[in-house]
């Protein structure tokens, strides 16, 4: 199909901007669709199974250009907070990942793992070592647990910080060696890296605490260590969010100037691409501009940016749904933003759980065949 188009109320829009190729650090992506990282909890003993490999292969065949895997834990016992999450460490887990990667590459797509440490979300008693408590920057019970009984984390010493950074760097190197096309660091949603960013969870008085720029120090050292481990060419994507589990309305950077100072530190440390996690891609981030968080990331840093949030989730997603009670916008709003070059890639999450062929169906004008998302899709691979 040369120039597939969708009809909206007012006009006909080409879907071509979604299907242009993209240079991802030397790897050519077949289109602008990324699969958003989604925890699946289907990897017993930390090893991705053949069913996990098939799950990712199907999405690659179904039209995703870049797969960002579910969050995967680096080889540190405190990094884990949910059952059956795969690791990115050790021969067995990496052999499982090799099968995943081979299937995705065969389908002509690229794949990167999302490396994830849950920090103080973890509680004593959780796998893989029940005696290991959650780790955090400060002894603050995670606000996510408000109203529930939960323990404050072990406050990370310099030695813990060094060990954790080394675990991330080792995971990054193992990712490169096994054949991934880059890595994503999970710096969003108030997990460990974001717990250092957030003033509520980081009340340290050493070099890791202070104002927002000082609170990037842990992430900066972590990115530098990963960069040193993988070399200058291997793409490092950094996912971040303003919102936090425990405070969905939070704005860590209240102005573009604050955001620029924050992102600038991460750029200097070696980040290549920013993945700005928002719940709705069509939300303006700051007053006075319609740019979303990914748009601002790109404008302020000059680096490629990935947008995300409720893409393809309308029951009638061909029409603009701005202003409807669901608060989601239609694909025409997405295409307009892509046409304006506000960001480079768009990550699709839940819509890909219910329909692995979402991308192909959009490209081929078969939107009517798309299987609508229902929460039941979250339970299955
Ligand atoms: C089942 C599920 C698991 C998720 N797990 C992760 C995760 O491991 N890491 C992460 O950064 N975000 C995770 N997210 C958030 C998604 O990456 C994405 O940002 C969010 O679902 C919004 O995109 P969507 O509206 O297209 O689904 C998860 C979302 C869902 C629905």
Coordinates of N, CA, C and O and ligand atoms in Angstrom, one line a residue, residues 36-40 69-72 114 116 184 186 188-189 191 239 243 275 277-279 308-311 313 347-351 353 373 378, ligand 1:
X36 N 5.5 -0.5 23.7 CA 5.8 0.0 25.1 C 6.2 -1.1 26.0 O 5.7 -2.2 25.8
X37 N 7.1 -0.9 26.9 CA 7.5 -1.9 27.9 C 6.3 -2.3 28.7 O 5.7 -1.4 29.3
X38 N 6.0 -3.6 28.8 CA 4.9 -4.1 29.6 C 5.3 -5.3 30.4 O 5.5 -6.4 29.8
X39 N 5.3 -5.2 31.7 CA 5.6 -6.3 32.6 C 4.6 -7.5 32.3 O 3.4 -7.2 32.3
X40 N 5.1 -8.7 32.2 CA 4.2 -9.8 31.9 C 4.2 -10.9 33.0 O 3.2 -11.6 33.1
X69 N 11.2 -4.3 25.6 CA 10.7 -5.4 26.3 C 10.1 -4.9 27.6 O 10.3 -3.8 28.1
X70 N 9.4 -5.8 28.3 CA 8.9 -5.6 29.6 C 10.2 -5.3 30.5 O 11.3 -5.6 30.1
X71 N 9.9 -4.6 31.6 CA 11.0 -4.3 32.5 C 11.7 -5.6 32.9 O 11.1 -6.6 33.2
X72 N 13.0 -5.6 32.9 CA 13.8 -6.8 33.2 C 14.8 -6.4 34.3 O 15.4 -5.3 34.3
X114 N 14.2 -3.3 28.6 CA 14.1 -2.2 29.6 C 14.7 -2.6 30.9 O 14.1 -3.5 31.6
X116 N 15.5 -2.5 34.8 CA 14.5 -1.9 35.8 C 14.9 -2.4 37.2 O 15.0 -3.6 37.4
X184 N 17.0 0.2 27.1 CA 16.3 1.3 27.7 C 16.5 1.2 29.2 O 16.4 0.2 29.8
X186 N 15.0 2.2 32.8 CA 13.7 2.6 33.4 C 13.9 3.7 34.5 O 14.2 3.4 35.6
X188 N 11.5 5.9 35.2 CA 10.1 6.5 35.3 C 9.4 5.9 36.4 O 9.8 5.0 37.1
X189 N 8.1 6.4 36.6 CA 7.1 5.8 37.4 C 7.4 5.5 38.9 O 7.0 4.5 39.5
X191 N 10.1 4.2 40.3 CA 11.0 3.1 40.7 C 12.3 3.7 41.0 O 12.5 4.9 41.1
X239 N 13.9 6.2 29.8 CA 12.5 6.5 30.0 C 12.3 7.3 31.3 O 12.9 6.9 32.3
X243 N 4.9 12.0 36.1 CA 3.9 11.4 37.1 C 4.6 10.3 37.9 O 5.6 9.7 37.4
X275 N 12.5 8.7 26.2 CA 11.2 8.1 26.1 C 10.4 8.7 27.2 O 10.6 8.4 28.4
X277 N 7.3 9.2 29.3 CA 6.1 8.4 29.6 C 5.0 9.3 30.1 O 5.1 9.9 31.1
X278 N 3.9 9.3 29.3 CA 2.7 10.1 29.7 C 1.5 9.1 29.5 O 1.6 8.2 28.8
X279 N 0.5 9.5 30.2 CA -0.7 8.6 30.1 C -1.5 8.9 28.9 O -2.2 8.0 28.4
X308 N 4.2 8.3 24.1 CA 3.4 7.1 24.5 C 2.1 7.6 25.2 O 2.1 8.7 25.7
X309 N 1.1 6.8 25.2 CA 0.0 7.1 26.1 C -1.3 7.0 25.4 O -1.7 7.9 24.7
X310 N -2.1 5.9 25.5 CA -3.4 5.7 25.0 C -3.5 5.8 23.5 O -4.6 6.1 23.0
X311 N -2.5 5.4 22.8 CA -2.6 5.3 21.4 C -3.5 4.1 21.0 O -3.3 3.0 21.5
X313 N -6.6 3.4 21.6 CA -7.4 2.8 22.7 C -8.9 3.3 22.6 O -9.7 2.8 23.4
X347 N 5.2 4.9 21.1 CA 5.1 3.6 21.7 C 3.6 3.2 22.0 O 2.9 4.1 22.4
X348 N 3.3 2.0 21.6 CA 1.9 1.5 21.8 C 2.0 0.4 22.8 O 2.8 -0.5 22.7
X349 N 1.1 0.5 23.8 CA 1.1 -0.5 24.9 C -0.1 -1.4 24.8 O -0.1 -2.4 24.1
X350 N -1.1 -1.1 25.5 CA -2.3 -2.0 25.7 C -2.9 -2.4 24.4 O -3.3 -3.6 24.2
X351 N -2.9 -1.5 23.4 CA -3.5 -1.9 22.1 C -2.8 -3.1 21.5 O -3.4 -3.9 20.7
X353 N -1.5 -5.5 23.2 CA -1.8 -6.7 24.0 C -3.0 -7.4 23.4 O -3.0 -8.6 23.3
X373 N -9.0 -3.2 22.8 CA -8.4 -3.6 24.0 C -9.5 -3.9 25.1 O -10.4 -3.1 25.2
X378 N -4.6 -8.2 29.4 CA -3.4 -8.0 30.2 C -2.9 -9.3 30.9 O -1.7 -9.4 31.3
Ligands
LIG1 C1 0.3 -4.6 31.8 C2 1.2 -3.4 31.8 C3 2.5 -3.5 32.2 C4 3.4 -2.4 32.2 N1 4.7 -2.6 32.6 C5 5.6 -1.6 32.4 C6 7.0 -1.8 32.6 O1 7.5 -2.9 32.9 N2 7.8 -0.7 32.4 C7 7.3 0.5 32.1 O2 8.1 1.5 32.0 N3 6.0 0.7 31.9 C8 5.1 -0.3 32.0 N4 3.8 -0.1 31.7 C9 3.4 1.2 31.1 C10 3.4 1.1 29.5 O3 4.7 1.0 29.1 C11 2.8 2.4 28.9 O4 3.5 3.5 29.2 C12 1.3 2.6 29.3 O5 0.6 1.4 29.2 C13 0.6 3.6 28.4 O6 0.6 3.2 27.1 P1 -0.8 2.6 26.5 O7 -1.8 3.6 26.8 O8 -0.4 2.5 25.0 O9 -1.0 1.3 27.1 C14 2.9 -1.2 31.7 C15 1.6 -1.1 31.3 C16 0.7 -2.2 31.3 C17 -0.7 -2.0 30.8

